[in-house]
XYZ file of C-alpha atoms in Angstrom:
727
model
C 51.640 54.463 15.509
C 51.740 50.636 15.140
C 55.020 49.342 13.611
C 53.230 47.856 10.562
C 51.505 51.159 9.990
C 54.891 52.828 9.482
C 56.693 50.177 7.461
C 56.783 51.943 4.127
C 54.940 54.736 2.394
C 51.584 53.342 1.439
C 49.030 54.289 -1.158
C 45.439 54.795 -0.114
C 43.100 52.915 -2.448
C 39.383 53.643 -2.490
C 37.192 52.020 -5.117
C 34.589 54.496 -6.305
C 32.312 51.882 -7.923
C 32.227 48.263 -8.970
C 33.207 49.169 -12.535
C 35.721 51.900 -11.842
C 38.718 50.740 -9.776
C 40.983 53.742 -10.558
C 39.506 56.494 -8.407
C 41.980 57.781 -5.773
C 41.221 59.331 -2.413
C 44.298 60.933 -0.892
C 45.123 60.702 2.839
C 48.403 62.432 3.707
C 49.579 61.575 0.186
C 49.309 57.859 0.710
C 46.587 55.256 -0.137
C 44.988 52.710 2.257
C 43.979 49.078 1.764
C 40.313 48.353 0.964
C 38.506 45.263 -0.196
C 35.988 44.126 -2.756
C 34.162 40.901 -1.905
C 32.192 38.283 -3.814
C 30.715 34.939 -2.906
C 30.920 31.461 -4.335
C 30.252 27.869 -3.417
C 33.139 25.555 -3.018
C 34.106 26.105 -6.606
C 33.497 22.430 -7.270
C 30.407 22.804 -9.435
C 28.233 25.378 -11.068
C 25.542 26.958 -8.957
C 22.685 25.155 -10.682
C 24.243 21.718 -10.694
C 22.179 19.217 -8.717
C 23.135 15.774 -7.531
C 20.799 12.996 -8.605
C 18.241 12.283 -5.867
C 18.961 9.583 -3.319
C 15.912 7.651 -2.132
C 15.351 6.175 1.306
C 12.422 5.565 3.609
C 11.359 6.439 7.131
C 9.717 3.713 9.184
C 7.760 3.935 12.429
C 9.842 3.366 15.526
C 7.682 0.309 16.171
C 8.960 -1.139 12.895
C 5.383 -1.569 11.718
C 5.814 -2.844 8.184
C 2.075 -3.196 7.641
C 1.875 0.358 6.333
C 3.740 2.045 3.518
C 7.064 3.565 4.632
C 7.480 7.309 4.552
C 9.287 8.296 1.379
C 12.278 10.630 1.447
C 14.630 11.689 -1.286
C 17.710 13.856 -1.022
C 19.045 16.483 -3.395
C 22.244 18.494 -3.222
C 22.959 21.961 -4.615
C 25.639 24.586 -4.175
C 24.872 27.037 -1.410
C 25.276 29.900 -3.870
C 21.806 29.023 -5.087
C 20.229 30.102 -1.802
C 18.481 33.441 -1.485
C 18.034 33.871 2.261
C 20.402 35.443 4.714
C 21.272 35.538 8.394
C 22.353 32.971 10.886
C 21.030 29.518 10.421
C 20.859 30.125 6.673
C 23.431 30.081 3.896
C 24.525 33.382 2.409
C 24.166 34.061 -1.292
C 27.307 35.766 -2.483
C 27.635 38.418 0.183
C 23.929 39.041 0.796
C 23.348 39.587 4.475
C 27.059 39.787 5.298
C 27.702 43.119 7.036
C 31.202 42.436 8.319
C 33.971 39.897 8.393
C 37.156 39.303 10.324
C 40.465 39.603 8.525
C 44.125 38.779 9.112
C 47.088 39.796 6.940
C 50.616 38.521 6.402
C 53.548 40.685 5.145
C 56.243 39.257 2.831
C 59.343 41.413 2.268
C 60.090 39.253 -0.766
C 58.091 36.492 -2.381
C 60.317 33.892 -0.774
C 60.778 35.440 2.671
C 59.012 34.205 5.791
C 55.729 35.983 6.502
C 55.413 38.504 9.282
C 52.194 39.510 11.030
C 50.764 42.610 9.393
C 47.506 42.984 11.279
C 45.385 40.588 13.333
C 41.686 40.121 13.855
C 40.485 43.329 12.298
C 36.873 43.726 11.343
C 36.006 44.905 7.865
C 32.655 46.563 7.365
C 30.602 47.418 4.325
C 31.197 50.960 3.057
C 28.713 50.708 0.215
C 31.004 50.217 -2.755
C 33.956 48.760 -0.858
C 34.830 47.151 2.464
C 37.420 48.590 4.871
C 38.844 47.946 8.333
C 38.268 50.418 11.125
C 41.998 51.043 11.414
C 43.661 52.406 8.318
C 46.460 50.328 6.823
C 48.671 51.196 3.864
C 50.221 49.255 1.070
C 53.943 48.553 1.275
C 55.924 50.344 -1.428
C 59.034 48.165 -1.642
C 59.276 46.679 -5.107
C 59.124 42.988 -4.053
C 57.021 43.283 -0.908
C 53.571 41.693 -0.862
C 50.667 41.001 1.418
C 48.424 37.945 1.777
C 45.009 38.079 3.430
C 42.858 35.572 5.378
C 39.237 36.711 5.854
C 36.347 34.958 7.529
C 32.657 35.759 7.735
C 31.052 34.521 10.957
C 34.248 34.828 12.925
C 32.302 36.091 15.949
C 29.573 33.445 15.732
C 28.805 31.169 18.711
C 31.064 28.144 18.813
C 33.853 29.722 16.721
C 37.402 30.400 17.914
C 40.500 31.169 15.863
C 44.027 29.885 16.394
C 46.413 32.183 14.492
C 49.172 30.584 12.543
C 52.159 32.909 12.127
C 53.703 31.020 9.265
C 51.038 31.602 6.611
C 47.286 31.792 5.988
C 47.359 28.026 5.555
C 48.332 27.721 9.210
C 45.258 29.590 10.443
C 42.908 27.244 12.322
C 39.156 27.618 12.820
C 37.872 25.713 15.827
C 34.135 25.140 15.593
C 31.559 23.543 17.889
C 28.162 23.663 16.218
C 25.564 25.381 18.464
C 22.409 23.465 19.300
C 19.980 26.100 18.076
C 19.695 26.414 14.330
C 19.437 30.194 14.460
C 22.781 30.332 16.306
C 24.514 28.422 13.542
C 26.345 30.819 11.233
C 27.191 30.333 7.589
C 30.961 30.363 8.004
C 32.722 31.656 4.888
C 36.442 31.967 4.171
C 38.453 33.967 1.640
C 42.226 33.883 1.171
C 44.452 35.600 -1.331
C 47.738 34.896 -2.998
C 50.621 37.388 -2.829
C 49.342 40.799 -3.837
C 50.417 44.437 -3.857
C 47.942 46.387 -5.938
C 47.625 50.003 -4.844
C 44.660 51.720 -6.382
C 42.590 48.512 -6.547
C 40.321 46.737 -4.159
C 41.719 43.483 -2.823
C 39.439 40.815 -4.313
C 38.139 38.490 -1.606
C 36.178 35.556 -2.993
C 34.402 33.874 -0.103
C 33.663 30.163 -0.093
C 31.272 28.386 2.267
C 32.907 26.235 4.907
C 29.802 24.541 6.259
C 27.276 22.150 4.786
C 23.706 23.377 4.850
C 20.918 20.922 5.698
C 17.328 21.835 5.021
C 13.943 20.153 4.879
C 11.085 20.593 2.423
C 7.802 18.847 1.771
C 7.947 15.949 -0.635
C 5.453 14.805 -3.215
C 2.761 13.664 -0.785
C 1.593 14.856 2.580
C -1.048 13.973 5.158
C -3.262 16.273 7.206
C -1.567 16.860 10.528
C 1.319 18.703 12.143
C 5.054 18.352 11.646
C 6.111 18.751 15.265
C 9.876 18.414 14.993
C 12.784 17.048 12.996
C 15.642 15.373 14.824
C 19.115 14.526 13.545
C 21.164 12.291 15.809
C 24.618 10.754 15.714
C 26.117 13.911 14.142
C 29.738 15.022 14.448
C 29.470 18.509 15.871
C 33.073 19.643 16.508
C 36.024 20.066 14.200
C 38.911 22.174 12.972
C 39.429 23.812 9.634
C 42.730 24.886 8.119
C 42.645 24.179 4.430
C 40.246 21.270 5.021
C 38.113 19.996 7.857
C 39.801 17.594 10.235
C 39.707 16.250 13.781
C 35.927 15.830 13.687
C 34.332 14.564 16.888
C 31.066 14.436 18.800
C 27.897 12.374 18.726
C 25.325 15.124 18.921
C 21.554 15.332 18.501
C 20.004 18.385 16.859
C 16.289 19.043 17.207
C 14.374 21.557 15.112
C 10.983 22.393 16.666
C 8.575 23.161 13.846
C 4.854 22.828 14.736
C 3.854 23.299 11.106
C 0.307 22.342 10.123
C 0.023 20.370 6.920
C -2.602 19.006 4.608
C -2.686 17.155 1.319
C -2.478 20.410 -0.653
C 1.017 21.403 0.494
C 3.058 21.972 -2.661
C 6.086 19.783 -3.186
C 9.271 21.688 -2.353
C 7.629 24.003 0.185
C 9.926 24.845 3.088
C 9.140 22.601 6.029
C 11.118 24.708 8.466
C 11.207 28.463 9.045
C 13.986 30.219 7.123
C 16.312 30.449 10.089
C 16.035 26.733 10.758
C 18.328 25.628 7.982
C 21.041 23.707 9.780
C 24.652 24.812 9.172
C 26.695 21.734 9.942
C 30.307 20.626 9.747
C 30.832 18.790 6.439
C 31.134 15.064 7.066
C 30.347 11.585 5.987
C 27.675 10.500 8.433
C 28.529 7.639 10.746
C 26.642 4.391 11.036
C 24.618 5.602 14.035
C 23.337 8.744 12.299
C 19.565 8.875 12.076
C 16.828 11.183 10.852
C 13.555 11.322 12.772
C 10.361 13.199 11.898
C 7.747 13.588 14.622
C 4.332 13.931 13.001
C 0.943 14.334 14.662
C -1.379 12.547 12.267
C -4.769 14.224 12.021
C -6.357 11.221 10.303
C -5.408 8.557 12.829
C -4.884 10.843 15.825
C -1.546 9.173 16.505
C 1.820 10.806 17.033
C 4.133 9.112 14.574
C 7.867 8.862 15.149
C 9.275 8.181 11.706
C 12.926 7.219 11.656
C 15.531 6.218 9.113
C 19.264 5.513 9.286
C 21.248 7.994 7.188
C 24.731 6.666 7.894
C 26.973 6.768 4.873
C 25.438 9.921 3.420
C 27.816 12.834 2.870
C 27.178 16.461 3.714
C 29.606 18.257 1.444
C 31.247 21.584 2.125
C 29.618 24.480 0.375
C 26.532 22.496 -0.589
C 22.952 22.354 0.590
C 21.578 18.892 1.268
C 17.802 19.026 1.038
C 15.610 16.287 2.467
C 12.287 16.086 0.622
C 10.028 14.436 3.174
C 6.684 13.070 2.096
C 4.422 11.755 4.841
C 2.564 8.722 3.571
C -0.520 7.391 5.386
C -0.168 5.640 8.709
C -2.798 3.209 7.470
C -3.000 0.855 4.540
C -6.117 -0.125 2.622
C -6.327 -3.216 0.426
C -8.766 -5.389 -1.440
C -7.411 -8.851 -0.738
C -9.732 -11.065 -2.740
C -10.039 -10.826 -6.523
C -13.534 -11.012 -7.985
C -14.145 -12.826 -11.230
C -16.500 -11.607 -13.933
C -20.114 -12.145 -12.902
C -23.129 -13.238 -14.892
C -26.200 -11.204 -15.819
C -28.709 -12.715 -13.377
C -29.122 -11.716 -9.743
C -25.852 -12.756 -8.226
C -23.818 -12.430 -5.054
C -20.050 -12.513 -5.085
C -17.413 -12.379 -2.404
C -14.675 -9.839 -1.880
C -12.592 -8.825 1.138
C -10.798 -5.784 2.468
C -7.876 -5.383 4.826
C -7.395 -2.221 6.902
C -3.988 -1.890 8.585
C -2.655 0.737 10.958
C -6.019 2.368 11.723
C -6.842 2.899 15.420
C -10.015 1.414 16.813
C -11.707 4.814 17.107
C -11.086 5.803 13.469
C -13.656 5.136 10.797
C -13.376 3.664 7.325
C -16.081 3.724 4.654
C -16.859 1.312 1.833
C -19.135 2.385 -1.005
C -20.451 0.541 -4.024
C -21.825 2.046 -7.215
C -22.572 0.875 -10.721
C -21.804 2.360 -14.100
C -25.528 2.418 -14.863
C -28.549 3.360 -12.761
C -28.752 0.017 -10.935
C -28.424 -0.303 -7.182
C -25.765 -2.809 -6.146
C -25.240 -3.242 -2.436
C -22.622 -4.613 -0.109
C -22.628 -6.142 3.331
C -20.046 -7.510 5.700
C -20.205 -11.252 5.210
C -20.452 -11.653 8.969
C -23.766 -9.753 8.851
C -25.532 -11.493 5.946
C -28.561 -13.583 6.787
C -28.279 -17.358 6.851
C -30.162 -17.730 3.588
C -27.707 -15.637 1.623
C -25.081 -18.107 2.816
C -27.246 -20.812 1.245
C -27.207 -18.977 -2.079
C -30.446 -16.953 -1.960
C -30.375 -13.376 -3.295
C -32.542 -11.686 -0.662
C -33.706 -8.189 -1.567
C -36.037 -6.667 1.022
C -37.911 -7.896 4.038
C -41.491 -9.147 3.801
C -43.932 -9.470 6.678
C -46.170 -12.539 6.984
C -45.866 -13.435 3.322
C -47.684 -10.380 2.003
C -46.334 -6.936 2.961
C -43.022 -5.931 1.383
C -41.124 -3.366 3.450
C -38.326 -0.969 2.513
C -35.937 -2.633 4.913
C -33.008 -4.083 3.015
C -32.076 -7.738 3.334
C -28.939 -7.258 1.226
C -26.939 -4.471 2.799
C -26.637 -0.932 1.463
C -24.575 1.125 -0.931
C -22.432 2.391 1.970
C -21.097 0.501 4.953
C -18.799 1.824 7.637
C -16.517 0.288 10.180
C -13.676 1.277 12.431
C -10.222 0.110 13.308
C -8.012 -2.385 11.547
C -8.677 -5.940 10.495
C -9.728 -8.310 7.745
C -13.304 -7.834 6.582
C -14.879 -10.360 4.157
C -17.576 -8.801 1.981
C -20.666 -10.027 0.175
C -21.627 -7.961 -2.861
C -25.172 -8.095 -4.250
C -25.429 -7.399 -7.982
C -28.928 -6.846 -9.419
C -29.669 -8.474 -12.732
C -28.248 -6.736 -15.796
C -30.764 -7.131 -18.610
C -29.327 -4.434 -20.871
C -27.249 -4.837 -24.023
C -24.048 -3.635 -22.338
C -21.823 -4.963 -19.624
C -21.913 -3.245 -16.259
C -19.017 -2.160 -14.053
C -19.555 -2.154 -10.311
C -16.941 -0.252 -8.302
C -16.124 -0.750 -4.637
C -14.290 2.165 -3.005
C -12.608 1.950 0.395
C -11.549 5.171 2.128
C -10.680 6.530 5.565
C -12.492 9.456 7.131
C -10.448 12.644 6.882
C -7.750 11.129 4.673
C -6.939 12.592 1.246
C -9.076 11.014 -1.441
C -6.030 9.796 -3.356
C -5.454 7.161 -0.695
C -8.800 5.498 -1.313
C -8.540 2.136 -3.060
C -10.984 0.649 -5.510
C -11.993 -2.697 -6.908
C -13.986 -3.120 -10.099
C -16.375 -5.992 -10.732
C -17.457 -6.716 -14.281
C -21.008 -7.990 -14.773
C -22.022 -9.296 -18.153
C -25.304 -8.691 -19.961
C -27.408 -11.626 -21.199
C -26.377 -13.208 -24.456
C -29.471 -12.196 -26.356
C -30.805 -14.474 -29.074
C -33.866 -12.634 -30.265
C -35.862 -11.872 -27.130
C -34.268 -14.642 -25.092
C -31.253 -13.748 -22.997
C -29.026 -16.606 -21.868
C -26.686 -16.418 -18.945
C -23.237 -16.136 -20.461
C -21.175 -17.919 -17.844
C -21.603 -21.647 -17.494
C -21.464 -22.023 -13.710
C -21.089 -25.778 -14.171
C -23.848 -26.279 -11.593
C -25.617 -29.608 -11.692
C -28.352 -31.445 -9.858
C -31.323 -33.731 -10.231
C -34.514 -32.648 -11.928
C -36.218 -34.018 -8.823
C -39.952 -34.473 -8.218
C -39.332 -38.173 -7.826
C -39.691 -38.840 -4.132
C -40.671 -41.661 -1.773
C -39.999 -40.003 1.588
C -42.516 -39.333 4.366
C -41.231 -37.029 7.095
C -43.605 -37.039 10.057
C -43.477 -34.518 12.907
C -45.526 -34.781 16.131
C -46.430 -31.842 18.332
C -44.089 -32.076 21.306
C -46.490 -32.080 24.266
C -47.312 -35.272 26.118
C -49.443 -33.630 28.776
C -52.122 -31.947 26.731
C -55.300 -33.159 28.423
C -58.828 -32.357 27.375
C -59.155 -30.404 30.553
C -56.679 -27.900 29.226
C -59.522 -26.619 27.106
C -60.039 -26.015 23.450
C -58.114 -22.716 23.419
C -54.679 -24.320 23.398
C -55.764 -26.815 20.744
C -57.003 -24.000 18.532
C -53.717 -22.141 18.972
C -51.755 -25.224 17.931
C -53.971 -25.702 14.888
C -53.544 -22.015 13.999
C -49.765 -22.383 14.233
C -49.882 -25.342 11.837
C -52.221 -23.698 9.337
C -50.197 -20.499 9.245
C -46.843 -22.124 8.574
C -48.319 -24.350 5.838
C -49.801 -21.285 4.166
C -46.592 -19.318 4.532
C -44.574 -21.963 2.689
C -47.218 -22.946 0.155
C -46.973 -26.535 1.393
C -50.658 -27.511 1.423
C -50.421 -29.854 -1.570
C -47.949 -32.193 0.096
C -48.498 -31.789 3.850
C -51.233 -33.751 5.651
C -52.444 -32.807 9.150
C -53.288 -35.543 11.681
C -55.243 -34.963 14.913
C -55.712 -37.956 17.227
C -56.587 -38.688 20.851
C -55.551 -41.569 23.058
C -56.373 -42.022 26.709
C -57.516 -38.387 27.025
C -54.281 -37.212 25.424
C -54.316 -35.149 22.263
C -51.722 -34.954 19.496
C -51.241 -33.083 16.266
C -48.902 -34.525 13.641
C -47.776 -33.361 10.202
C -46.936 -35.761 7.391
C -44.696 -34.125 4.789
C -45.608 -36.484 1.984
C -42.937 -35.982 -0.616
C -44.466 -38.790 -2.718
C -47.237 -36.368 -3.674
C -44.616 -34.323 -5.549
C -43.736 -37.183 -7.896
C -46.771 -36.918 -10.175
C -46.671 -33.455 -11.769
C -49.899 -34.014 -13.661
C -50.240 -31.347 -16.373
C -47.564 -29.089 -14.869
C -44.348 -28.282 -16.767
C -45.642 -29.821 -19.987
C -44.733 -27.017 -22.449
C -42.084 -27.707 -25.061
C -41.542 -23.993 -25.806
C -42.368 -21.919 -22.702
C -39.798 -22.529 -19.994
C -41.001 -19.591 -17.899
C -44.474 -21.096 -17.596
C -42.978 -24.504 -16.780
C -40.714 -23.074 -14.085
C -43.508 -21.141 -12.429
C -45.768 -24.207 -12.500
C -43.091 -26.334 -10.878
C -42.651 -23.682 -8.204
C -46.362 -23.441 -7.500
C -46.682 -27.205 -7.426
C -43.695 -27.875 -5.204
C -43.918 -24.784 -3.092
C -41.106 -24.477 -0.618
C -40.286 -28.130 -0.947
C -37.854 -27.090 -3.624
C -35.489 -25.888 -0.907
C -36.800 -27.881 2.094
C -37.330 -24.554 3.858
C -40.772 -25.590 5.111
C -39.313 -28.520 6.996
C -36.526 -26.345 8.404
C -39.013 -23.690 9.564
C -41.205 -26.329 11.147
C -38.283 -27.541 13.207
C -37.675 -24.002 14.491
C -41.159 -23.543 16.001
C -41.539 -23.541 19.804
C -44.318 -24.973 21.969
C -47.293 -22.959 23.070
C -46.415 -21.251 26.376
C -42.890 -22.757 26.336
C -40.371 -20.946 24.152
C -37.541 -23.131 25.398
C -38.854 -26.328 23.829
C -39.266 -27.141 20.164
C -42.884 -27.588 19.167
C -42.419 -30.609 16.887
C -40.337 -33.738 17.149
C -39.688 -36.417 14.617
C -42.155 -39.288 14.727
C -40.348 -42.185 16.421
C -40.945 -45.540 14.715
C -39.593 -47.480 17.702
C -42.173 -48.240 20.427
C -41.439 -47.430 24.031
C -39.715 -44.088 23.752
C -42.654 -41.725 24.173
C -44.166 -41.702 27.654
C -45.390 -45.273 27.562
C -44.970 -48.187 25.209
C -46.563 -47.974 21.784
C -47.988 -44.479 22.315
C -47.019 -43.227 18.840
C -48.531 -46.323 17.308
C -51.633 -45.900 19.438
C -52.109 -42.473 17.908
C -51.956 -44.182 14.503
C -49.769 -41.501 12.937
C -47.929 -42.378 9.697
C -44.441 -43.687 10.187
C -41.305 -41.801 9.240
C -39.940 -42.994 5.880
C -36.497 -41.844 4.905
C -37.105 -42.507 1.231
C -34.800 -43.646 -1.512
C -34.471 -40.401 -3.462
C -33.342 -36.879 -2.824
C -35.996 -34.754 -1.180
C -35.691 -31.581 -3.186
C -35.690 -30.477 -6.818
C -32.105 -29.381 -7.205
C -32.453 -28.121 -10.780
C -35.434 -25.934 -9.897
C -33.675 -24.655 -6.787
C -30.577 -23.675 -8.774
C -32.733 -21.822 -11.306
C -34.839 -20.024 -8.711
C -31.762 -18.838 -6.804
C -30.782 -16.746 -9.807
C -33.818 -14.577 -9.049
C -34.484 -12.215 -6.197
C -36.181 -13.380 -3.010
C -37.719 -11.591 -0.075
C -36.680 -12.317 3.487
C -40.047 -13.203 4.926
C -40.537 -12.576 8.638
C -43.501 -14.579 9.830
C -45.062 -14.056 13.264
C -47.259 -16.881 14.501
C -50.458 -15.506 15.965
C -50.798 -18.412 18.339
C -47.366 -18.272 19.957
C -46.108 -14.857 18.950
C -42.954 -16.552 17.704
C -41.151 -15.163 14.680
C -39.572 -17.257 11.950
C -37.751 -16.151 8.831
C -37.360 -17.770 5.449
C -36.606 -16.781 1.872
C -39.760 -16.235 -0.143
C -40.128 -15.685 -3.854
C -43.345 -14.655 -5.526
C -44.380 -16.038 -8.873
C -43.974 -12.715 -10.650
C -40.370 -12.459 -9.420
C -39.418 -15.668 -11.197
C -37.885 -14.166 -14.353
C -34.786 -16.345 -14.835
C -36.014 -19.806 -15.620
C -35.184 -23.278 -16.882
C -35.741 -23.252 -20.657
C -38.217 -25.659 -22.235
C -36.404 -28.234 -24.324
C -37.184 -26.641 -27.716
C -35.715 -23.336 -26.492
C -32.316 -25.045 -26.436
C -32.323 -24.733 -30.219
C -31.013 -21.186 -29.618
C -28.482 -22.165 -26.950
C -25.383 -20.054 -27.680
C -22.509 -21.966 -29.185
C -19.856 -23.171 -26.815
C -18.017 -26.181 -25.466
C -21.239 -27.879 -24.405
C -24.254 -29.652 -25.853
C -27.991 -29.332 -25.074
C -27.762 -32.920 -23.880
C -25.685 -31.652 -20.940
C -28.595 -29.656 -19.495
C -31.986 -30.206 -17.928
C -34.909 -28.520 -19.604
C -37.980 -27.551 -17.585
C -40.244 -29.828 -19.608
C -41.516 -32.900 -17.743
C -41.988 -36.254 -19.495
C -45.416 -37.856 -19.525
C -44.805 -40.081 -16.562
C -43.724 -39.595 -12.964
C -40.067 -40.589 -13.338
C -38.584 -38.747 -16.333
C -38.048 -35.248 -17.778
C -36.600 -33.881 -20.993
C -33.018 -32.849 -21.514
C -32.125 -29.896 -23.698
C -31.785 -32.160 -26.736
C -35.376 -33.390 -26.386
C -34.447 -36.809 -25.015
C -35.960 -38.011 -21.716
C -33.833 -38.914 -18.694
C -34.585 -40.270 -15.244
C -35.352 -37.349 -12.942
C -32.681 -38.366 -10.448
C -29.952 -38.041 -13.069
C -27.378 -35.335 -12.335
C -27.383 -32.812 -15.199
C -26.235 -29.242 -15.567
C -28.485 -26.198 -15.292
C -28.594 -23.172 -17.598
C -31.119 -20.355 -17.235
C -32.591 -17.827 -19.625
C -34.608 -14.618 -19.358
C -37.162 -12.992 -21.625
C -36.469 -9.447 -22.737
């Protein structure tokens, strides 16, 4: 028999139930020591008390600040609130605790020095009480007492005990935290004061010694896989007596996870398996402590290493620190150019997007839709045709001035691109001739990304300001120009071939003439273009005289005081493409018969001696080039026509097979027009006067036209332009 088993007669205590502590089980007339256990946190707060969240962010290792940082917030609760059990998880009360180690100290009197009573016994669960394998009995001396020191997890990896003979307060727990989370035990300690209570269970109230660290999903998540979570710069060794001390180490702990995620993961869902809650030594984290999340992003295909310093944070004893990790996108989408409110006519406006953090092989999509049944479209500005850059609203393609195709000349409702970059946009808004404003919405998204990360931009388009059946554009664009049709210029172009002999045959000559006839017809330029065909010393030349003087006398055109639509269409039919000088530009783009590398027409040179032999141009008796003293286009008419839709006409010359393109508007598509001067009587009120604007009504001579107030002005005067549309 051990000496402390024979100290004094002892009473055997066995608790029959949790509510009845008086039941006695006799063993040789004495009663043995048994225990009743309960769990708690540190006793510093109630179980449901939660520390206010701390916010911080994870950034890519590359320190890429172009994208939004990953958001993390931290909460702290007592470990008594946990409901799981086993190693690597905190214990609730005594759930999952099947045994504990226990030491006892014997005091002959309350003031005497303690003596060892028993060492390192293991108490096991007996159902309604806990008892050691060896039977020990209570001392019976009147003043003698026992004190107990009990520890759950005493046999866990990394734990060793140094017994202190003087008192329970001298007991030392030496702990080196194991690398694997499921080897990390929830160490719990219970001590008692002096007690000698035969017939009752010794109450052991266990408190958690470690700090639990766990990880859950935050408020937002991306499709992909959480591959691992890494904590580095952690103190991993220490000693516990009545507090933790002598902490050391600079350890890294890695939790492999491989958990697939998507945008539907509920906030608060466990990110790690149950056993992967880390049980760490309580500590204030040092300045080199860091948290890293390794995430395989399904959207971008990249493995993201998201890191944040966590130095200064405190993992408190008996508490669970929970990191709520939300994975924000690895990309960033932005509209970088604001768009002002647009007017009711056909209009283009500019926007721009920026895509950051998206790999070159990943696709983004931009869509455009309207709040009504209209069909707005969008195009990368880099892809728009040259005429859109000049202000033309091109709708669809036309072939040879007659056949309208379904091929768009203004983009589509959906465009796609890939990778990152800045992308300027051109948005095409059809006319809005309703009684309500229209909202056009651009939406930018990334393939495979949650829809909530799409960004939008809204463009407001006004309706006409209707006065009866006349709808005025609401926004004064402050555009101005000359009425025009007051010209003196002659621009003369000569076919660029000095070796065309009669021996070359009539076929080539006919092909040249066909080229000239076709382009004149295409641009409706017959009223002001004269064709010259001359020979000199067996050489043949064609020349074209663009006689802008012929456009000065409008005759009976544009004479209405009340019908601006008729006036505008008459001016268009009279001036043809001269209103935008597109005929002259197209002429300069033609190439010679059988020589696509050489322009077909050159300017007529007024200086003798520069064309094969002296005086050859003069010998052909072609008109001379006259620069003129006035502008060579009707700016007011051009500004008005550009508020309508055009076709992008692709013309193929039958003689050369060459293709040219130009904007083309048909008479029936001219719906926004310059008002006749009497229509300005219904000009909506504003900070302007009818005298500020050109009307479409010409004056009865070749040099003047009416302003909106009915007064004539010289056609070269710069005045503003306002357009109107019939309902």
